[in-house]
Tab-separated table of C-alpha atoms in Angstrom:
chain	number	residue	atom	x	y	z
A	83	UNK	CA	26.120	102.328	37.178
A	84	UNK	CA	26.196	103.861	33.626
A	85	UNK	CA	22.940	102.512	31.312
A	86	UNK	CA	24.413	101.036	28.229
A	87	UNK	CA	23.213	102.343	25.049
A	88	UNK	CA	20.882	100.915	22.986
A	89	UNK	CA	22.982	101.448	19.608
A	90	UNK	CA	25.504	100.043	20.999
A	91	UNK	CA	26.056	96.259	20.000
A	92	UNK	CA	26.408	93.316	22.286
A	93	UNK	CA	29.414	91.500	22.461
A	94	UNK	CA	28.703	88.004	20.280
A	95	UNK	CA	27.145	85.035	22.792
A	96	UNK	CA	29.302	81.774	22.223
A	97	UNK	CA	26.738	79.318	21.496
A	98	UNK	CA	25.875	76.403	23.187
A	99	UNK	CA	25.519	73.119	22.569
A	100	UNK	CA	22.393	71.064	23.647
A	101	UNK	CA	23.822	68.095	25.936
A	102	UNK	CA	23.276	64.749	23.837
A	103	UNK	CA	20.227	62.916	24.344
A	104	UNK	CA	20.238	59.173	26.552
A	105	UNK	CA	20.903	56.709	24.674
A	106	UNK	CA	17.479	54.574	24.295
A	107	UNK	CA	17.563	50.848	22.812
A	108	UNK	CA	17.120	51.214	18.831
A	109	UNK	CA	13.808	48.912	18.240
A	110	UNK	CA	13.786	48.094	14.610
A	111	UNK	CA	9.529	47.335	14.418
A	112	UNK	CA	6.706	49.047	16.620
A	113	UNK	CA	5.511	47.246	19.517
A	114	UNK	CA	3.930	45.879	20.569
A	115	UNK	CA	4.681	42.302	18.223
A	116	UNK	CA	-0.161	41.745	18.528
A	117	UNK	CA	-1.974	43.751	16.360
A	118	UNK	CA	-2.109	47.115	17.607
A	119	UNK	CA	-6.376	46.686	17.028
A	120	UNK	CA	-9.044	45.135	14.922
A	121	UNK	CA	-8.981	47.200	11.655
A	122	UNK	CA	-5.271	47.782	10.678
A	123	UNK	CA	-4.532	44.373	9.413
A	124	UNK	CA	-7.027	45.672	6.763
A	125	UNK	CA	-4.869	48.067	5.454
A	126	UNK	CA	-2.638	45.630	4.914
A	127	UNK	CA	-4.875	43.042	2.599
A	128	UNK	CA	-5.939	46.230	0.965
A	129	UNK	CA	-2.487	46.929	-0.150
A	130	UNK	CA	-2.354	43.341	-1.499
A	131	UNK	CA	-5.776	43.950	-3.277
A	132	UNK	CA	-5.128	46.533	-4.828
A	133	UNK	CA	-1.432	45.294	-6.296
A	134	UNK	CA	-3.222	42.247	-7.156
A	135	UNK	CA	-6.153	43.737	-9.027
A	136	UNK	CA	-3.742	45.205	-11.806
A	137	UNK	CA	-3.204	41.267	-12.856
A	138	UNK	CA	-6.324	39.715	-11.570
A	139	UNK	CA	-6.824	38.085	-14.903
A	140	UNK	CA	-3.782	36.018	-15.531
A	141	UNK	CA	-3.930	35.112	-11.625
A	142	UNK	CA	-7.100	33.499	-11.472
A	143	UNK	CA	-6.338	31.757	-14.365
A	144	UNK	CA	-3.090	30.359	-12.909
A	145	UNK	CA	-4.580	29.340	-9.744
A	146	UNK	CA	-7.554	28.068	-11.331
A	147	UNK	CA	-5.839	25.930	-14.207
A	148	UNK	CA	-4.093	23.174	-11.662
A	149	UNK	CA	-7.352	22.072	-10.210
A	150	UNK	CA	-9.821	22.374	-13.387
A	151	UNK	CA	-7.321	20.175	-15.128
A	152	UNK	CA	-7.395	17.678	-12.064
A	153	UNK	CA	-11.157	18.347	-12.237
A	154	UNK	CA	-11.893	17.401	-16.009
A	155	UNK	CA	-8.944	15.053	-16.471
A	156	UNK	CA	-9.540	12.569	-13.996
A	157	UNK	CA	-12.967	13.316	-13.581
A	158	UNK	CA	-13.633	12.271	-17.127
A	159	UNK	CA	-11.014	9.988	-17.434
A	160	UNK	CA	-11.596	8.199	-14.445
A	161	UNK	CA	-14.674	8.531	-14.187
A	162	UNK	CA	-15.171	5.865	-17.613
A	163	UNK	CA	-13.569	3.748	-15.815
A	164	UNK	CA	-15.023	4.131	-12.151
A	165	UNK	CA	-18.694	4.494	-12.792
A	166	UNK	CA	-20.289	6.111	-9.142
A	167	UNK	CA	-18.392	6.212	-5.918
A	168	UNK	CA	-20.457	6.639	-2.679
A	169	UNK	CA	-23.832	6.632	-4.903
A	170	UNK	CA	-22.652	9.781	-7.131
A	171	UNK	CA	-20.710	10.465	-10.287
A	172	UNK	CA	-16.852	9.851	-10.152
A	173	UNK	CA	-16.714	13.464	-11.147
A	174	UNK	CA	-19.566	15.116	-8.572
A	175	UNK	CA	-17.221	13.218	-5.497
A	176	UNK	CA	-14.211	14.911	-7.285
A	177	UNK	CA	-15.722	18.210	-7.965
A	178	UNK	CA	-16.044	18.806	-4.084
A	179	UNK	CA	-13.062	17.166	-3.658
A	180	UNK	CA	-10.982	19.631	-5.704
A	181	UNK	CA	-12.896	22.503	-4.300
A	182	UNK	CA	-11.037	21.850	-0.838
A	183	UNK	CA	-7.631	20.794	-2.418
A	184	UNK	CA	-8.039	23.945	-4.731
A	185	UNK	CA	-8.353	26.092	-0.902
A	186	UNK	CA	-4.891	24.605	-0.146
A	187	UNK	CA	-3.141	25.143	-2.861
A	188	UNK	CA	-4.132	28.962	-3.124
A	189	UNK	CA	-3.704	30.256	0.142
A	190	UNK	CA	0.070	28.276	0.431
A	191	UNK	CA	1.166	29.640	-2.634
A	192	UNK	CA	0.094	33.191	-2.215
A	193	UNK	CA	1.578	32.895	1.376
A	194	UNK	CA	4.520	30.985	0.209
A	195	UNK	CA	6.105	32.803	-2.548
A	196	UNK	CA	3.873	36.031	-3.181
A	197	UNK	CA	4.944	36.773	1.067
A	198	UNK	CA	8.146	35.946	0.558
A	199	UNK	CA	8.499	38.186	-1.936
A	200	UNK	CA	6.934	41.027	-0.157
A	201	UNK	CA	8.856	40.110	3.249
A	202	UNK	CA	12.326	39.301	1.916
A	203	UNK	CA	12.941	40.325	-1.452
A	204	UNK	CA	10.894	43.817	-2.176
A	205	UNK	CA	11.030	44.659	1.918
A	206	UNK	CA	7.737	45.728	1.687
A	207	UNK	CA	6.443	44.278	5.372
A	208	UNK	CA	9.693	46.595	6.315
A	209	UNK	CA	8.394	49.709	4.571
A	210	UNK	CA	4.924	49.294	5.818
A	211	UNK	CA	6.077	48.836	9.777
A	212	UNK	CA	7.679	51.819	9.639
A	213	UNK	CA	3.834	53.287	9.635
A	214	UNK	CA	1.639	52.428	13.163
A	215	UNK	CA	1.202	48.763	12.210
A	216	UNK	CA	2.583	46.253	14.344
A	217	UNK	CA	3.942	42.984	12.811
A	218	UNK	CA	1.153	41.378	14.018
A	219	UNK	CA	-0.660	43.748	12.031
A	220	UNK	CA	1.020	42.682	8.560
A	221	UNK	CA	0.939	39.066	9.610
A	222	UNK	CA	-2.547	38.819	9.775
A	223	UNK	CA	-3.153	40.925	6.995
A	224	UNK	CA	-1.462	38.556	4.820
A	225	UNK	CA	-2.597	35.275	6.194
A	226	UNK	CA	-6.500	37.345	5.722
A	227	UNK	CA	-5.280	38.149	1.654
A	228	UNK	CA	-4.049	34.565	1.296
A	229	UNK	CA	-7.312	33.311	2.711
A	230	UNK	CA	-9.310	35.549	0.212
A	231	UNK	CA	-7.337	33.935	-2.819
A	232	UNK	CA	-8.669	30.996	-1.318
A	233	UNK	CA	-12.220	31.949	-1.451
A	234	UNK	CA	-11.883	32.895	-4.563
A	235	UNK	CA	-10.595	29.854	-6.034
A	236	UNK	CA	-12.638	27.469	-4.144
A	237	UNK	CA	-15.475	29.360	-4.971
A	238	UNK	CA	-14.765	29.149	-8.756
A	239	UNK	CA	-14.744	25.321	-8.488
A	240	UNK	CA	-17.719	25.252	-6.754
A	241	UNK	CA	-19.664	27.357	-9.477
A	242	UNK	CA	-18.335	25.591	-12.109
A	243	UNK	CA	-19.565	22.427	-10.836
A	244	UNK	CA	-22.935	23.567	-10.061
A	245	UNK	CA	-23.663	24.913	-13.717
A	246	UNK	CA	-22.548	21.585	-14.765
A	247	UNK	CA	-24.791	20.086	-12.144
A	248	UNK	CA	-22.153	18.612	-10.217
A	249	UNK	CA	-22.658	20.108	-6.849
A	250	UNK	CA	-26.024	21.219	-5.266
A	251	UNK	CA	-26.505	25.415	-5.096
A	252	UNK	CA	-28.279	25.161	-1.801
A	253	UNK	CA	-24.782	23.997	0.149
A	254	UNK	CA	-22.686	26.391	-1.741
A	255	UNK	CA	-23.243	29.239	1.376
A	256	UNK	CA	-21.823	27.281	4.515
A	257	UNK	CA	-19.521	25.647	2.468
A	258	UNK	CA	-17.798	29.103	1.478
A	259	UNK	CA	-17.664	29.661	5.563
A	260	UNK	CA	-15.894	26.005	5.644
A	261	UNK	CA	-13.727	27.354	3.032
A	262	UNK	CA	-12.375	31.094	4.296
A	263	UNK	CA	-11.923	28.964	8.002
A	264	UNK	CA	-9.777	26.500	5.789
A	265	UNK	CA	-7.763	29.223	3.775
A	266	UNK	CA	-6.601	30.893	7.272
A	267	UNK	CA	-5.333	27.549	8.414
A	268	UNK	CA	-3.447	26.650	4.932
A	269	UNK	CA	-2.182	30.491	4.756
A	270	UNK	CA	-1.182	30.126	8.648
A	271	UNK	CA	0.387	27.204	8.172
A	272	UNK	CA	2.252	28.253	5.530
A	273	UNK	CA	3.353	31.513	6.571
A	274	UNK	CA	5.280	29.318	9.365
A	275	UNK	CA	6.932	27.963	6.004
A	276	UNK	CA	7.969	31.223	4.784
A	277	UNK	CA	9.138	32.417	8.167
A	278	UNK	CA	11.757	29.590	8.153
A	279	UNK	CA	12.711	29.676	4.454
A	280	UNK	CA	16.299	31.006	3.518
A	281	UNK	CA	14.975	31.071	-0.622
A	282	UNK	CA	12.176	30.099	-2.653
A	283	UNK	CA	13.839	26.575	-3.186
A	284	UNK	CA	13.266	25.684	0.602
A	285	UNK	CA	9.293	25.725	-0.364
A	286	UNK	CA	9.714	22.643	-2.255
A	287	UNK	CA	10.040	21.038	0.900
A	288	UNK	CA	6.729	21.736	1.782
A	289	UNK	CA	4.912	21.233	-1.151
A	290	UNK	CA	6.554	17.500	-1.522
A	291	UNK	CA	6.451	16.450	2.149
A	292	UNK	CA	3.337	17.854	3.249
A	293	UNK	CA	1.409	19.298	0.337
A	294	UNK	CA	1.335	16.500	-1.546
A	295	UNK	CA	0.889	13.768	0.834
A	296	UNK	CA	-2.410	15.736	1.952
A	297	UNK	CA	-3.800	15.747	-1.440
A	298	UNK	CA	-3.453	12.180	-1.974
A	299	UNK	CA	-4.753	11.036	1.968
A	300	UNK	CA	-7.237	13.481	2.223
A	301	UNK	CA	-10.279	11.912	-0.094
A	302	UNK	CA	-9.904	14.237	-2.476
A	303	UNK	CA	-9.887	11.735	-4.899
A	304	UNK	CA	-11.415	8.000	-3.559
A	305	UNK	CA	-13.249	8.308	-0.390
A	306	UNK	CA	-10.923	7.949	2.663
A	307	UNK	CA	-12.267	4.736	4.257
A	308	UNK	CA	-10.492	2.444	1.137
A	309	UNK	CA	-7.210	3.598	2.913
A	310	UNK	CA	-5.877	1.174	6.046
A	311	UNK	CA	-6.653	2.003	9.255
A	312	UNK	CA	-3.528	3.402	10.761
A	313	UNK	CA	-3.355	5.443	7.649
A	314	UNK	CA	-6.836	6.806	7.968
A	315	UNK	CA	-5.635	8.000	11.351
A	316	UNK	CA	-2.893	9.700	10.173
A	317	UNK	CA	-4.812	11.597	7.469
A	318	UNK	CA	-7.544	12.820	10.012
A	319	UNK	CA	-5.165	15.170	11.871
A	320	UNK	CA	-4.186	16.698	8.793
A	321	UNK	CA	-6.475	19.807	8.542
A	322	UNK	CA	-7.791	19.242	4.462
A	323	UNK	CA	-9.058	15.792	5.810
A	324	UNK	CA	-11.392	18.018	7.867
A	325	UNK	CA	-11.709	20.173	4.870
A	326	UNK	CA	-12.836	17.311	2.467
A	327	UNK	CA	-15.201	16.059	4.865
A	328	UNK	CA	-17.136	18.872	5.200
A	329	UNK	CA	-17.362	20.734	1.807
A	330	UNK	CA	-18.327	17.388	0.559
A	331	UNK	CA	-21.082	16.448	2.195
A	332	UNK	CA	-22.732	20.463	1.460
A	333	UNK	CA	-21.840	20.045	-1.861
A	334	UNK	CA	-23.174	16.761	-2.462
A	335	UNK	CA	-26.393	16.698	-0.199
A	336	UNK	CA	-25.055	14.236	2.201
A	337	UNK	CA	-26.036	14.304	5.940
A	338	UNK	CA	-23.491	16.605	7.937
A	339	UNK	CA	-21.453	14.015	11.022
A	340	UNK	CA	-18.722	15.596	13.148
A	341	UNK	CA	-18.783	18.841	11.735
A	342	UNK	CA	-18.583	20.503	14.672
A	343	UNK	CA	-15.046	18.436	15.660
A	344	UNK	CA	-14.301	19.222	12.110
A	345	UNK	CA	-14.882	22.885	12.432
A	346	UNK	CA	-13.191	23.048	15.314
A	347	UNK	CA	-9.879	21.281	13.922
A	348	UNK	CA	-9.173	23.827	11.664
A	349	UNK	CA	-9.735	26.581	13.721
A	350	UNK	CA	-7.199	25.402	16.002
A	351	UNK	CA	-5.005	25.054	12.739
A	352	UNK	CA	-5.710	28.399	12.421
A	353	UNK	CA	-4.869	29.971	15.565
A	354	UNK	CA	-1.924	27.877	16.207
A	355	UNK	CA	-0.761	28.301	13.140
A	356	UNK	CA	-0.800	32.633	13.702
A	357	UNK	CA	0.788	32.567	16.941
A	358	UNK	CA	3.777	29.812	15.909
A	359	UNK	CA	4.246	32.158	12.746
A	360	UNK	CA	4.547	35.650	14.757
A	361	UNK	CA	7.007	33.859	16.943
A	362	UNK	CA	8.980	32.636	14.062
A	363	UNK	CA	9.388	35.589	12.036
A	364	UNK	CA	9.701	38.622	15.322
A	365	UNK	CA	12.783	35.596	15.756
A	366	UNK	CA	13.712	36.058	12.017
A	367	UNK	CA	13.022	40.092	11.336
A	368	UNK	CA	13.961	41.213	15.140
A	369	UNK	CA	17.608	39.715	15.027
């Protein structure tokens, strides 16, 4: 058989085509729905920190305008008319009083409508779990960020009392650990809020049915035992009861009782309060 040679060209291949690839179930998020580990929810409140720091100013002073006002208003106002409640100024029992309700309000609102924003309007949670974070991941890394607002607010309150001699420095350490355990439970509680809401105007549900009957039950401001009894039962399962009674007593001196079934209360707010709100929204971004 005749070699063919070299110069001569070969005759054109048809090409081929590659045969199509099995089809494999489109998953919209990475699993699994857990954080992946221990550290990458911290990329996610580092994103938040760093959006937030280019308007730090005007935020603080938003969040911390609502409870100063409550602080001085009533405190002064009141407080003419009240004299001492529970052997201390009107205002000292409402300084550590505000302190909690100041927790609340910061880490709902910054989980409410700053999440919201990031989840459904801007798409950012989308944009981010496109990169190895789960949605567990971006979950806790907001409910963390809310709970830092929270810190920082309550921790505002608590300074400004003290230079005013309102609260005593030497509680001011375990009750910032009472208050970042009380800003995951508000921000977990109301991320389950945000996972339900269609717009911002569903929120208003929550701050007037359970928002607002907290701050008024809770002894922030008169001391919880001038209620009835079937309502003081009713406000001790609601976690800023627990809240209130022990940034309180640090704040004010007082002996400590129950805080270790106080402690634990809003824990469990906590935790249960993560898991029902990963349920909710793999429910709401998965479908």
């Amino acid at each position: 058989m005749a070699e063919q040679d070299p110069r001569t060209p070969l005759p054109p291949v048809a090409p081929t085509r590659a045969a199509p690839p099995a089809s494999v179930p489109a998953q919209r998020y990475p699993q699994p729905l857990w954080p992946r580990n221990l550290r990458n929810w911290t990329m996610v409140w580092y994103r938040n920190f760093m959006v937030w720091k280019k308007l730090a100013v005007p935020s603080m002073i938003g969040n911390l305008a609502d409870p100063m006002i409550y602080l001085f208003g009533l405190g002064l106002g009141l407080g003419m008319l009240v004299g001492h409640v529970s052997g201390v100024s009107y205002i000292a029992f409402l300084a550590a009083g505000t302190t909690a309700s100041s927790v609340m309000m910061s880490a709902s609102f910054e989980a409410m409508y700053s999440a919201f924003s990031r989840m459904h309007v801007q798409r950012t949670w989308e944009a981010i779990m496109h990169a190895p974070l789960t949605l567990g991941d971006v979950v806790l890394g907001e409910i963390a960020w809310a709970a830092s607002k929270a810190v920082l607010s309550g921790t505002a309150i608590m300074l400004v009392a003290g230079v005013l001699g309102y609260a005593h420095w030497s509680g001011m350490l375990p009750a910032l650990a009472v208050i970042a355990l009380a800003g995951l439970a508000f921000a977990g509680l109301a991320t389950i809020v945000t996972a339900l809401a269609p717009s911002y105007d569903f929120f208003m549900f929550y701050q007037t049915l359970a928002m607002t009957p907290m701050l008024l039950l809770s002894g922030v401001f008169f001391p919880l035992e001038q209620l009835p009894s079937a309502v003081q039962a009713a406000a001790k399962a609601l976690p800023l009861a627990h809240a209130v009674a022990l940034i309180r007593p640090l704040l004010l001196g007082w002996p400590l009782q129950g805080a270790w079934l106080h402690v634990a209360v809003l824990a469990a707010y906590a935790l249960a309060a993560l898991l029902v709100s990963l349920m909710l929204l793999r429910r709401r971004l998965l479908r």
